[in-house]
Amino acid sequence: MLQINGLTITHRKDLRVILEDFNLVLNDGDKAVIIGEEGNGKSTLMKWLYDPALTEGYAEARGTRVLGNEKLGYLPQELPEQDREKTLYEFFTEEEGFWNRTPKELAELAGKFGVASEFFYREQRMDSLSGGEKVKAQLMKLLIQEPTVLLLDEPSNDIDLASIKLLETVINDWKKIVLFISHDETLIENTANMVVHLEQIRRKTKCRYTVAKMPYREYVQKRLHSFERQEQQALNERREKKLRDEKFRKIYQSVDHAQAVVSRQNPGEAKNLKDKMHTVKAMGRRFARQDEEMTELPEQEEAIFFKLGGQESNMPSGKTVLEYSLDELWTPGDAQSARLLARNILLRIRGPEKVCIVGPNGAGKTTLLKKIADELMERKDVRVEYMPQNYEELLDPAMTPVDFLDRSGRKEERTRIRTYLGSLKFTVEEMEHPIRELSGGQKAKVFLLKMSMFGANVLILDEPTRNFSPLSGPVIRKMVREFPGAVISISHDRKYIEEVCSVVYRLTPEGLVRETER
């Protein structure tokens, strides 16, 4: 059993309470997903549960955790700094359990994750791996540790479809406790039997949490129906109150007017009117007490929404957006470490097509997308915006979101940027935080806003939905689907591929193979 009692977490910089008096009990067989909008404290809760020291630099926490005999295994959202320069061999062999595994067991584990058995022994540095390969390496090391509790912070980020399905199997087959954060709606729907929902309402001035022992889709539906019922009841009560108050106002005015007319000329009648006014005022006090017990209008943290691209983003259907060919695609690096990934690549895009490139981790999708982005951004006849897989490639972690988006330095532009950021649920304080302190989802919002503000008609997106909550996922998919320009993307998100992409290509060693067209 794993237990959290009375946990309150406060952000040190802006003193915002992100979790208050939080209680949670997890037992064997629980597969709990933590959901909530970006920046609501999901990763902070996960870090604190694993090791409270991990949050001490930016958050103050009060509360207790009861671990009993549980052994925690933690997959962080990003590869820790101290592991980035290690070779794969160093990364795996520092784990004592690695030496207790036979070569056959290691080969079976590697096979499950779609990597060669020699993967464990490579001299390749961890920070040179693809995003998916990094996650796979960390997951395999985690399983080698043989924990009883899996704490997984966005384990589905960057891994290919085959590995996501394997992850589903790992979670579903786990006999003990799993607590995970994910933005992959399909993964959540296929695995979670418990939902922990963290919210920030009233412009992030009040936090709220819900623990529901039910599958995710059932939770979303029940929550929606509950809000609809509560809203309908609250509106009905307010309509009744309006009619009641109008009737009461007329009665009060009638008695008050009668008192003024009668005054001292008829003492008997004046006394009756005074008693009547006393009764009317008592009725008013009773109504006021009833109003305090009225059903409140439901408060919920709404998903973000803004339009991605306007009239200037329209792409004529007959325009050739891209005609790209590449004889050989190699991994980045020097001649000795470079590896041939694919040959004979050809990609043609016309008009406002929504193209997605899929394939296994390490196939070279991100490398190819960067090359395409470099070529398109040199063109003068299209306006291109690029969201890389690693946001820090284009974001200066020391800048604030406002500074990053500000091109002119004019007061009017900075005011407009703040207004847009506010519509994306940034608080005034978060607008002034260095980008390094923002969550992955908040960084992604900055990129989306940049794309919207600067009139791009071609978007190049490497895993665009990977850092958005499952509640925001449908909104993001709708935004990209309705974007009037062309989109070239990489994704392993099954709902994104199905709902957004008109053409899907698979990157293979022999080039791009067209899989589907919708």
Short mmCIF file of C-alpha atoms in Angstrom, two decimals:
data_model
loop_
_atom_site.label_atom_id
_atom_site.label_comp_id
_atom_site.label_asym_id
_atom_site.label_seq_id
_atom_site.Cartn_x
_atom_site.Cartn_y
_atom_site.Cartn_z
CA MET A 1 0.00 0.00 0.00
CA LEU A 2 1.13 3.55 -0.81
CA GLN A 3 -0.41 6.47 1.03
CA ILE A 4 -0.22 10.29 0.92
CA ASN A 5 -1.69 12.27 3.82
CA GLY A 6 -2.46 16.00 3.97
CA LEU A 7 -0.05 17.09 1.25
CA THR A 8 0.08 20.81 0.48
CA ILE A 9 2.54 22.09 -2.12
CA THR A 10 3.25 25.80 -2.63
CA HIS A 11 5.31 27.28 -5.44
CA ARG A 12 8.16 29.21 -3.80
CA LYS A 13 8.48 31.92 -6.45
CA ASP A 14 4.89 33.18 -6.71
CA LEU A 15 3.51 31.55 -3.52
CA ARG A 16 0.79 29.84 -5.56
CA VAL A 17 -0.72 26.78 -3.88
CA ILE A 18 -0.74 24.01 -6.48
CA LEU A 19 -2.01 21.23 -4.20
CA GLU A 20 -3.83 21.55 -0.89
CA ASP A 21 -4.59 18.90 1.74
CA PHE A 22 -4.17 16.15 -0.84
CA ASN A 23 -4.88 12.57 0.25
CA LEU A 24 -4.41 9.40 -1.78
CA VAL A 25 -4.28 5.66 -1.07
CA LEU A 26 -3.06 3.20 -3.70
CA ASN A 27 -3.25 -0.58 -3.39
CA ASP A 28 -2.01 -3.50 -5.47
CA GLY A 29 -3.77 -3.58 -8.81
CA ASP A 30 -4.39 0.18 -8.91
CA LYS A 31 -3.34 1.77 -12.19
CA ALA A 32 -3.88 5.45 -11.49
CA VAL A 33 -3.36 8.21 -14.04
CA ILE A 34 -2.72 11.80 -12.96
CA ILE A 35 -4.37 14.27 -15.33
CA GLY A 36 -4.69 18.05 -15.39
CA GLU A 37 -3.74 21.05 -17.47
CA GLU A 38 -0.15 22.10 -18.00
CA GLY A 39 1.60 23.55 -14.97
CA ASN A 40 -0.89 22.16 -12.44
CA GLY A 41 1.72 20.24 -10.46
CA LYS A 42 1.43 16.71 -11.85
CA SER A 43 5.18 16.20 -12.21
CA THR A 44 5.84 17.97 -8.91
CA LEU A 45 3.50 15.54 -7.12
CA MET A 46 5.26 12.60 -8.77
CA LYS A 47 8.73 13.91 -7.86
CA TRP A 48 7.72 14.56 -4.25
CA LEU A 49 6.28 11.08 -3.91
CA TYR A 50 9.50 9.51 -5.16
CA ASP A 51 11.90 11.82 -3.32
CA PRO A 52 10.77 15.07 -1.62
CA ALA A 53 14.26 16.51 -2.12
CA LEU A 54 13.61 16.73 -5.87
CA THR A 55 11.07 19.55 -5.34
CA GLU A 56 12.84 21.54 -2.63
CA GLY A 57 14.47 23.93 -5.08
CA TYR A 58 11.20 25.43 -6.32
CA ALA A 59 8.36 24.23 -4.08
CA GLU A 60 7.55 23.96 -0.38
CA ALA A 61 5.72 20.79 0.63
CA ARG A 62 3.96 19.79 3.85
CA GLY A 63 2.50 16.35 4.28
CA THR A 64 3.46 12.73 4.82
CA ARG A 65 3.92 9.70 2.60
CA VAL A 66 3.60 6.15 3.87
CA LEU A 67 5.59 3.69 1.76
CA GLY A 68 5.53 0.59 3.92
CA ASN A 69 7.56 -2.13 2.22
CA GLU A 70 7.07 -0.71 -1.27
CA LYS A 71 10.07 -0.17 -3.54
CA LEU A 72 9.60 2.84 -5.79
CA GLY A 73 10.76 2.94 -9.38
CA TYR A 74 10.67 6.37 -11.01
CA LEU A 75 10.78 7.39 -14.66
CA PRO A 76 11.32 11.19 -14.84
CA GLN A 77 9.82 13.34 -17.58
CA GLU A 78 13.28 14.29 -18.85
CA LEU A 79 16.59 12.44 -18.71
CA PRO A 80 18.42 13.69 -15.57
CA GLU A 81 21.40 15.96 -16.19
CA GLN A 82 23.80 13.54 -14.48
CA ASP A 83 22.88 10.77 -16.93
CA ARG A 84 23.22 12.67 -20.18
CA GLU A 85 26.95 12.21 -20.68
CA LYS A 86 26.98 8.54 -19.66
CA THR A 87 27.33 5.86 -22.28
CA LEU A 88 24.56 3.28 -22.51
CA TYR A 89 26.93 0.73 -20.95
CA GLU A 90 27.64 3.04 -17.98
CA PHE A 91 23.95 3.87 -17.61
CA PHE A 92 22.86 0.22 -17.35
CA THR A 93 25.81 -1.27 -15.47
CA GLU A 94 25.52 1.18 -12.57
CA GLU A 95 22.30 -0.64 -11.69
CA GLU A 96 23.12 -3.61 -9.43
CA GLY A 97 20.22 -5.65 -10.80
CA PHE A 98 21.79 -5.55 -14.26
CA TRP A 99 24.51 -7.97 -13.15
CA ASN A 100 21.91 -10.39 -11.81
CA ARG A 101 20.30 -10.77 -15.23
CA THR A 102 21.45 -13.48 -17.59
CA PRO A 103 22.34 -12.60 -21.20
CA LYS A 104 19.19 -14.43 -22.27
CA GLU A 105 17.01 -12.35 -19.93
CA LEU A 106 18.60 -9.13 -21.18
CA ALA A 107 18.12 -10.20 -24.79
CA GLU A 108 14.44 -10.94 -24.11
CA LEU A 109 13.98 -7.51 -22.50
CA ALA A 110 15.70 -5.80 -25.44
CA GLY A 111 13.51 -7.74 -27.87
CA LYS A 112 10.35 -6.60 -26.11
CA PHE A 113 11.40 -2.97 -26.54
CA GLY A 114 12.45 -3.41 -30.15
CA VAL A 115 16.19 -2.83 -29.71
CA ALA A 116 19.17 -5.07 -30.36
CA SER A 117 20.57 -7.05 -27.44
CA GLU A 118 23.85 -5.18 -27.80
CA PHE A 119 21.96 -1.95 -26.96
CA PHE A 120 22.96 -2.38 -23.29
CA TYR A 121 26.66 -2.39 -24.13
CA ARG A 122 26.92 0.50 -26.58
CA GLU A 123 29.44 3.26 -26.05
CA GLN A 124 26.93 5.74 -27.47
CA ARG A 125 26.20 8.64 -25.13
CA MET A 126 22.70 8.89 -23.67
CA ASP A 127 22.19 12.47 -24.87
CA SER A 128 22.83 11.38 -28.48
CA LEU A 129 19.91 8.93 -28.47
CA SER A 130 16.60 9.77 -30.08
CA GLY A 131 13.84 10.87 -27.73
CA GLY A 132 12.19 7.46 -27.96
CA GLU A 133 15.44 5.56 -27.39
CA LYS A 134 16.06 7.57 -24.21
CA VAL A 135 12.64 6.62 -22.85
CA LYS A 136 13.15 2.97 -23.77
CA ALA A 137 16.55 2.89 -22.04
CA GLN A 138 15.10 4.39 -18.87
CA LEU A 139 12.11 2.04 -18.89
CA MET A 140 14.32 -1.04 -19.31
CA LYS A 141 16.61 0.09 -16.48
CA LEU A 142 13.55 0.69 -14.34
CA LEU A 143 12.26 -2.84 -14.92
CA ILE A 144 15.70 -4.27 -14.14
CA GLN A 145 15.43 -2.64 -10.69
CA GLU A 146 12.35 -4.80 -9.95
CA PRO A 147 10.32 -2.16 -8.08
CA THR A 148 6.88 -2.83 -6.61
CA VAL A 149 5.59 0.65 -7.51
CA LEU A 150 5.98 2.20 -10.96
CA LEU A 151 5.99 6.01 -10.97
CA LEU A 152 5.97 6.99 -14.64
CA ASP A 153 6.08 10.64 -15.70
CA GLU A 154 4.94 10.75 -19.33
CA PRO A 155 6.37 7.36 -20.34
CA SER A 156 4.61 7.49 -23.73
CA ASN A 157 6.45 10.62 -24.85
CA ASP A 158 8.54 10.05 -27.98
CA ILE A 159 8.26 6.25 -28.09
CA ASP A 160 6.98 4.59 -31.24
CA LEU A 161 3.60 2.92 -31.63
CA ALA A 162 4.96 -0.58 -31.05
CA SER A 163 6.57 0.55 -27.79
CA ILE A 164 3.42 2.35 -26.67
CA LYS A 165 1.49 -0.88 -27.10
CA LEU A 166 4.21 -2.67 -25.13
CA LEU A 167 3.90 -0.02 -22.42
CA GLU A 168 0.17 -0.70 -22.28
CA THR A 169 0.94 -4.39 -21.74
CA VAL A 170 3.49 -3.59 -18.99
CA ILE A 171 0.97 -1.41 -17.13
CA ASN A 172 -1.95 -3.80 -17.55
CA ASP A 173 0.09 -6.85 -16.48
CA TRP A 174 1.66 -5.12 -13.44
CA LYS A 175 0.32 -6.82 -10.31
CA LYS A 176 1.36 -4.10 -7.90
CA ILE A 177 0.86 -0.29 -8.07
CA VAL A 178 1.21 1.98 -11.10
CA LEU A 179 0.90 5.76 -10.90
CA PHE A 180 1.53 7.52 -14.18
CA ILE A 181 1.19 10.78 -16.06
CA SER A 182 0.40 10.64 -19.76
CA HIS A 183 -1.01 12.82 -22.50
CA ASP A 184 -1.82 9.85 -24.72
CA GLU A 185 -5.59 9.47 -24.48
CA THR A 186 -5.59 6.03 -26.06
CA LEU A 187 -2.98 4.75 -23.61
CA ILE A 188 -4.98 6.15 -20.69
CA GLU A 189 -8.22 4.66 -21.97
CA ASN A 190 -6.59 1.25 -22.41
CA THR A 191 -4.85 1.06 -19.01
CA ALA A 192 -6.05 3.34 -16.19
CA ASN A 193 -8.63 2.06 -13.70
CA MET A 194 -8.31 5.12 -11.45
CA VAL A 195 -8.10 8.88 -12.15
CA VAL A 196 -6.38 11.57 -10.08
CA HIS A 197 -7.42 14.95 -11.50
CA LEU A 198 -5.54 18.11 -10.45
CA GLU A 199 -7.17 21.44 -11.29
CA GLN A 200 -6.46 25.15 -10.93
CA ILE A 201 -9.66 27.25 -11.02
CA ARG A 202 -10.56 30.92 -10.53
CA ARG A 203 -7.63 32.05 -12.67
CA LYS A 204 -5.29 29.69 -10.84
CA THR A 205 -6.06 31.18 -7.44
CA LYS A 206 -7.69 28.01 -6.11
CA CYS A 207 -6.63 24.40 -6.50
CA ARG A 208 -8.89 21.36 -6.44
CA TYR A 209 -8.38 17.64 -6.84
CA THR A 210 -10.57 14.64 -7.53
CA VAL A 211 -9.78 10.96 -7.00
CA ALA A 212 -12.11 8.64 -8.91
CA LYS A 213 -11.87 4.83 -8.92
CA MET A 214 -13.08 4.33 -12.47
CA PRO A 215 -11.67 4.22 -16.00
CA TYR A 216 -10.79 7.52 -17.66
CA ARG A 217 -13.56 7.65 -20.27
CA GLU A 218 -16.19 6.85 -17.64
CA TYR A 219 -14.75 9.59 -15.42
CA VAL A 220 -14.88 12.18 -18.22
CA GLN A 221 -18.48 11.28 -19.08
CA LYS A 222 -19.67 11.26 -15.46
CA ARG A 223 -17.88 14.54 -14.80
CA LEU A 224 -19.54 16.15 -17.84
CA HIS A 225 -22.99 14.87 -16.87
CA SER A 226 -22.48 15.97 -13.27
CA PHE A 227 -21.50 19.48 -14.37
CA GLU A 228 -24.47 19.65 -16.74
CA ARG A 229 -26.89 18.60 -13.98
CA GLN A 230 -25.33 21.00 -11.49
CA GLU A 231 -25.41 23.86 -13.99
CA GLN A 232 -29.06 23.17 -14.90
CA GLN A 233 -30.07 23.01 -11.24
CA ALA A 234 -28.15 26.19 -10.45
CA LEU A 235 -29.75 28.05 -13.37
CA ASN A 236 -33.23 26.85 -12.39
CA GLU A 237 -32.69 28.03 -8.82
CA ARG A 238 -31.49 31.41 -10.07
CA ARG A 239 -34.56 31.81 -12.29
CA GLU A 240 -36.81 30.96 -9.34
CA LYS A 241 -34.84 33.38 -7.18
CA LYS A 242 -35.31 36.16 -9.73
CA LEU A 243 -39.10 35.64 -9.78
CA ARG A 244 -39.22 35.37 -5.98
CA ASP A 245 -37.10 38.50 -5.50
CA GLU A 246 -39.27 40.48 -7.90
CA LYS A 247 -42.41 39.41 -6.01
CA PHE A 248 -40.76 40.21 -2.67
CA ARG A 249 -39.66 43.64 -3.95
CA LYS A 250 -43.25 44.52 -4.90
CA ILE A 251 -44.58 43.40 -1.49
CA TYR A 252 -41.89 45.39 0.33
CA GLN A 253 -42.54 48.54 -1.72
CA SER A 254 -46.30 48.20 -1.19
CA VAL A 255 -46.01 47.96 2.60
CA ASP A 256 -43.39 50.70 2.73
CA HIS A 257 -45.56 53.02 0.65
CA ALA A 258 -48.63 52.28 2.81
CA GLN A 259 -46.65 53.11 5.95
CA ALA A 260 -45.63 56.47 4.48
CA VAL A 261 -49.23 57.36 3.56
CA VAL A 262 -50.91 56.31 6.84
CA SER A 263 -48.18 57.78 9.11
CA ARG A 264 -49.64 59.20 12.35
CA GLN A 265 -53.21 59.83 11.26
CA ASN A 266 -54.29 56.24 11.89
CA PRO A 267 -52.21 54.73 14.74
CA GLY A 268 -54.05 51.39 14.66
CA GLU A 269 -53.44 50.90 10.97
CA ALA A 270 -49.84 52.12 11.35
CA LYS A 271 -49.20 49.42 13.97
CA ASN A 272 -50.59 46.74 11.67
CA LEU A 273 -48.40 47.96 8.84
CA LYS A 274 -45.37 48.01 11.14
CA ASP A 275 -46.04 44.39 12.13
CA LYS A 276 -46.49 43.53 8.48
CA MET A 277 -43.17 45.17 7.59
CA HIS A 278 -41.53 43.18 10.39
CA THR A 279 -42.93 39.99 8.81
CA VAL A 280 -41.75 41.09 5.35
CA LYS A 281 -38.22 41.78 6.63
CA ALA A 282 -38.15 38.38 8.36
CA MET A 283 -39.14 36.85 5.04
CA GLY A 284 -36.22 38.68 3.39
CA ARG A 285 -33.78 37.32 5.97
CA ARG A 286 -35.13 33.80 5.38
CA PHE A 287 -34.66 34.22 1.63
CA ALA A 288 -31.06 35.41 2.21
CA ARG A 289 -30.32 32.26 4.24
CA GLN A 290 -31.84 30.13 1.48
CA ASP A 291 -29.68 31.91 -1.11
CA GLU A 292 -26.56 30.89 0.80
CA GLU A 293 -27.53 27.25 0.22
CA MET A 294 -28.18 27.65 -3.49
CA THR A 295 -26.44 25.23 -5.83
CA GLU A 296 -23.24 26.83 -7.09
CA LEU A 297 -22.56 27.12 -10.77
CA PRO A 298 -19.94 24.47 -11.54
CA GLU A 299 -16.35 25.63 -11.77
CA GLN A 300 -14.06 23.72 -14.03
CA GLU A 301 -10.70 24.32 -15.58
CA GLU A 302 -11.48 24.68 -19.23
CA ALA A 303 -9.17 23.40 -21.94
CA ILE A 304 -7.25 26.02 -23.88
CA PHE A 305 -8.61 27.33 -27.13
CA PHE A 306 -7.49 29.82 -29.73
CA LYS A 307 -7.46 29.83 -33.51
CA LEU A 308 -4.29 28.60 -35.18
CA GLY A 309 -3.79 30.70 -38.31
CA GLY A 310 -6.02 33.27 -39.96
CA GLN A 311 -6.64 34.48 -43.48
CA GLU A 312 -2.92 35.01 -44.05
CA SER A 313 -2.29 31.29 -43.41
CA ASN A 314 -4.40 30.07 -46.32
CA MET A 315 -2.46 27.77 -48.64
CA PRO A 316 -3.75 27.48 -52.24
CA SER A 317 -4.67 23.89 -53.04
CA GLY A 318 -2.58 23.84 -56.21
CA LYS A 319 0.63 25.21 -54.71
CA THR A 320 3.62 22.90 -54.44
CA VAL A 321 4.63 23.30 -50.80
CA LEU A 322 7.47 20.79 -50.89
CA GLU A 323 9.26 18.58 -53.38
CA TYR A 324 12.04 17.07 -51.32
CA SER A 325 14.49 14.36 -52.28
CA LEU A 326 17.44 12.92 -50.41
CA ASP A 327 19.69 10.10 -51.59
CA GLU A 328 20.87 9.10 -48.10
CA LEU A 329 19.81 10.02 -44.58
CA TRP A 330 22.52 9.68 -41.91
CA THR A 331 22.51 10.20 -38.17
CA PRO A 332 24.18 13.45 -37.05
CA GLY A 333 27.81 13.11 -36.04
CA ASP A 334 31.26 12.54 -37.42
CA ALA A 335 32.15 9.96 -40.06
CA GLN A 336 33.04 7.33 -37.48
CA SER A 337 29.86 7.54 -35.40
CA ALA A 338 27.37 8.39 -38.17
CA ARG A 339 24.94 5.67 -39.21
CA LEU A 340 22.99 5.29 -42.46
CA LEU A 341 19.27 5.48 -41.71
CA ALA A 342 17.46 5.52 -45.05
CA ARG A 343 17.92 5.86 -48.80
CA ASN A 344 15.99 7.34 -51.70
CA ILE A 345 13.72 9.66 -49.73
CA LEU A 346 11.12 11.54 -51.74
CA LEU A 347 8.33 13.68 -50.31
CA ARG A 348 5.85 15.84 -52.25
CA ILE A 349 3.29 18.05 -50.58
CA ARG A 350 0.69 20.18 -52.34
CA GLY A 351 -1.70 22.69 -50.83
CA PRO A 352 -2.99 22.47 -47.27
CA GLU A 353 -2.18 18.78 -46.77
CA LYS A 354 -1.77 17.44 -43.24
CA VAL A 355 1.14 14.99 -43.50
CA CYS A 356 2.38 12.72 -40.72
CA ILE A 357 5.60 10.70 -40.72
CA VAL A 358 5.63 7.59 -38.53
CA GLY A 359 8.14 4.85 -37.88
CA PRO A 360 10.09 3.11 -35.13
CA ASN A 361 12.38 4.97 -32.75
CA GLY A 362 15.79 5.56 -34.25
CA ALA A 363 14.49 5.41 -37.84
CA GLY A 364 15.54 9.04 -38.38
CA LYS A 365 12.18 10.84 -38.36
CA THR A 366 13.39 13.81 -36.32
CA THR A 367 16.63 14.05 -38.31
CA LEU A 368 14.62 14.09 -41.55
CA LEU A 369 12.15 16.66 -40.23
CA LYS A 370 15.00 19.00 -39.25
CA LYS A 371 16.42 18.80 -42.78
CA ILE A 372 13.01 19.54 -44.27
CA ALA A 373 12.59 22.48 -41.86
CA ASP A 374 16.01 23.87 -42.80
CA GLU A 375 15.11 23.78 -46.51
CA LEU A 376 11.62 25.26 -46.12
CA MET A 377 12.73 28.07 -43.82
CA GLU A 378 15.14 29.26 -46.53
CA ARG A 379 12.23 29.74 -48.92
CA LYS A 380 10.67 33.18 -49.48
CA ASP A 381 7.36 31.98 -50.94
CA VAL A 382 6.17 30.26 -47.74
CA ARG A 383 6.10 31.30 -44.08
CA VAL A 384 7.27 28.44 -41.89
CA GLU A 385 7.13 27.82 -38.14
CA TYR A 386 8.91 24.84 -36.59
CA MET A 387 8.20 23.10 -33.27
CA PRO A 388 11.15 20.77 -32.53
CA GLN A 389 10.95 17.69 -30.34
CA ASN A 390 13.46 19.30 -27.99
CA TYR A 391 12.02 22.75 -27.31
CA GLU A 392 15.35 24.06 -26.02
CA GLU A 393 16.70 23.96 -29.57
CA LEU A 394 14.79 27.18 -30.24
CA LEU A 395 13.81 28.44 -26.78
CA ASP A 396 16.23 30.41 -24.64
CA PRO A 397 15.63 28.96 -21.15
CA ALA A 398 16.65 32.26 -19.51
CA MET A 399 14.06 34.33 -21.40
CA THR A 400 10.48 34.87 -20.29
CA PRO A 401 7.63 33.87 -22.64
CA VAL A 402 6.87 37.55 -23.26
CA ASP A 403 10.48 38.32 -24.22
CA PHE A 404 10.65 35.27 -26.51
CA LEU A 405 7.50 36.28 -28.40
CA ASP A 406 8.27 40.01 -28.54
CA ARG A 407 9.74 41.05 -31.89
CA SER A 408 9.44 44.83 -31.72
CA GLY A 409 9.78 45.78 -28.07
CA ARG A 410 6.75 48.07 -28.39
CA LYS A 411 4.45 48.38 -25.40
CA GLU A 412 1.37 47.55 -27.49
CA GLU A 413 2.89 44.28 -28.72
CA ARG A 414 3.91 43.19 -25.23
CA THR A 415 0.40 43.96 -23.98
CA ARG A 416 -1.05 41.88 -26.82
CA ILE A 417 1.31 38.99 -26.00
CA ARG A 418 0.26 39.07 -22.35
CA THR A 419 -3.39 38.99 -23.41
CA TYR A 420 -2.76 35.93 -25.59
CA LEU A 421 -0.77 34.19 -22.86
CA GLY A 422 -3.63 34.89 -20.45
CA SER A 423 -6.03 33.16 -22.84
CA LEU A 424 -3.70 30.15 -22.67
CA LYS A 425 -4.08 30.01 -18.86
CA PHE A 426 -0.75 31.66 -17.99
CA THR A 427 -0.90 33.64 -14.76
CA VAL A 428 0.71 37.09 -14.62
CA GLU A 429 3.54 35.56 -12.58
CA GLU A 430 4.10 32.70 -15.05
CA MET A 431 4.45 35.22 -17.89
CA GLU A 432 7.53 36.53 -16.08
CA HIS A 433 9.01 33.13 -15.17
CA PRO A 434 12.12 32.07 -17.10
CA ILE A 435 11.16 29.50 -19.72
CA ARG A 436 13.30 26.91 -17.93
CA GLU A 437 10.75 26.97 -15.07
CA LEU A 438 7.75 26.26 -17.31
CA SER A 439 6.26 22.82 -17.79
CA GLY A 440 6.61 21.02 -21.11
CA GLY A 441 3.01 21.84 -21.95
CA GLN A 442 3.50 25.53 -21.22
CA LYS A 443 6.56 25.58 -23.50
CA ALA A 444 4.48 23.95 -26.22
CA LYS A 445 1.82 26.65 -25.75
CA VAL A 446 4.49 29.30 -26.34
CA PHE A 447 5.34 27.63 -29.66
CA LEU A 448 1.68 27.41 -30.68
CA LEU A 449 1.19 31.08 -29.87
CA LYS A 450 4.28 31.98 -31.92
CA MET A 451 2.84 30.07 -34.87
CA SER A 452 -0.51 31.82 -34.50
CA MET A 453 0.91 35.33 -34.08
CA PHE A 454 3.40 35.33 -36.96
CA GLY A 455 1.10 34.21 -39.76
CA ALA A 456 2.74 30.93 -40.78
CA ASN A 457 1.18 28.97 -43.64
CA VAL A 458 3.39 25.90 -43.13
CA LEU A 459 3.77 24.22 -39.74
CA ILE A 460 6.49 21.67 -39.03
CA LEU A 461 5.63 19.83 -35.82
CA ASP A 462 7.67 17.16 -34.07
CA GLU A 463 5.29 15.36 -31.68
CA PRO A 464 2.90 18.35 -31.29
CA THR A 465 0.54 16.73 -28.76
CA ARG A 466 3.15 15.11 -26.54
CA ASN A 467 2.96 17.66 -23.71
CA PHE A 468 -0.72 18.56 -23.70
CA SER A 469 -3.14 17.10 -21.19
CA PRO A 470 -5.69 14.55 -22.42
CA LEU A 471 -8.36 17.18 -21.72
CA SER A 472 -6.62 19.64 -24.07
CA GLY A 473 -5.79 16.95 -26.64
CA PRO A 474 -9.10 17.21 -28.54
CA VAL A 475 -8.71 21.00 -28.72
CA ILE A 476 -5.15 20.79 -30.08
CA ARG A 477 -6.17 18.22 -32.67
CA LYS A 478 -9.06 20.43 -33.79
CA MET A 479 -6.75 23.47 -34.08
CA VAL A 480 -4.24 21.65 -36.25
CA ARG A 481 -6.93 19.94 -38.35
CA GLU A 482 -8.59 23.29 -39.11
CA PHE A 483 -5.32 25.14 -39.79
CA PRO A 484 -5.72 26.51 -43.35
CA GLY A 485 -2.10 25.89 -44.33
CA ALA A 486 0.09 22.82 -44.73
CA VAL A 487 1.27 20.70 -41.80
CA ILE A 488 4.24 18.30 -41.77
CA SER A 489 4.43 16.39 -38.52
CA ILE A 490 5.81 13.41 -36.65
CA SER A 491 3.52 11.69 -34.19
CA HIS A 492 2.91 8.45 -32.32
CA ASP A 493 -0.40 9.76 -30.98
CA ARG A 494 -3.04 7.44 -32.42
CA LYS A 495 -5.88 9.93 -32.05
CA TYR A 496 -3.83 12.69 -33.70
CA ILE A 497 -2.93 10.46 -36.65
CA GLU A 498 -6.53 9.38 -37.11
CA GLU A 499 -8.26 12.74 -36.64
CA VAL A 500 -5.77 15.22 -38.13
CA CYS A 501 -3.56 13.64 -40.78
CA SER A 502 -4.73 13.36 -44.39
CA VAL A 503 -1.60 11.47 -45.51
CA VAL A 504 0.62 9.14 -43.44
CA TYR A 505 4.11 8.04 -44.49
CA ARG A 506 6.26 5.42 -42.78
CA LEU A 507 10.01 6.04 -42.77
CA THR A 508 11.84 2.82 -43.65
CA PRO A 509 15.49 2.08 -44.61
CA GLU A 510 14.30 2.17 -48.22
CA GLY A 511 12.63 5.57 -47.94
CA LEU A 512 9.16 6.93 -47.25
CA VAL A 513 6.29 4.53 -47.83
CA ARG A 514 2.82 5.97 -48.18
CA GLU A 515 0.55 4.14 -45.73
CA THR A 516 -2.81 5.89 -45.78
CA GLU A 517 -4.64 8.76 -47.41
CA ARG A 518 -7.86 10.16 -46.01
#
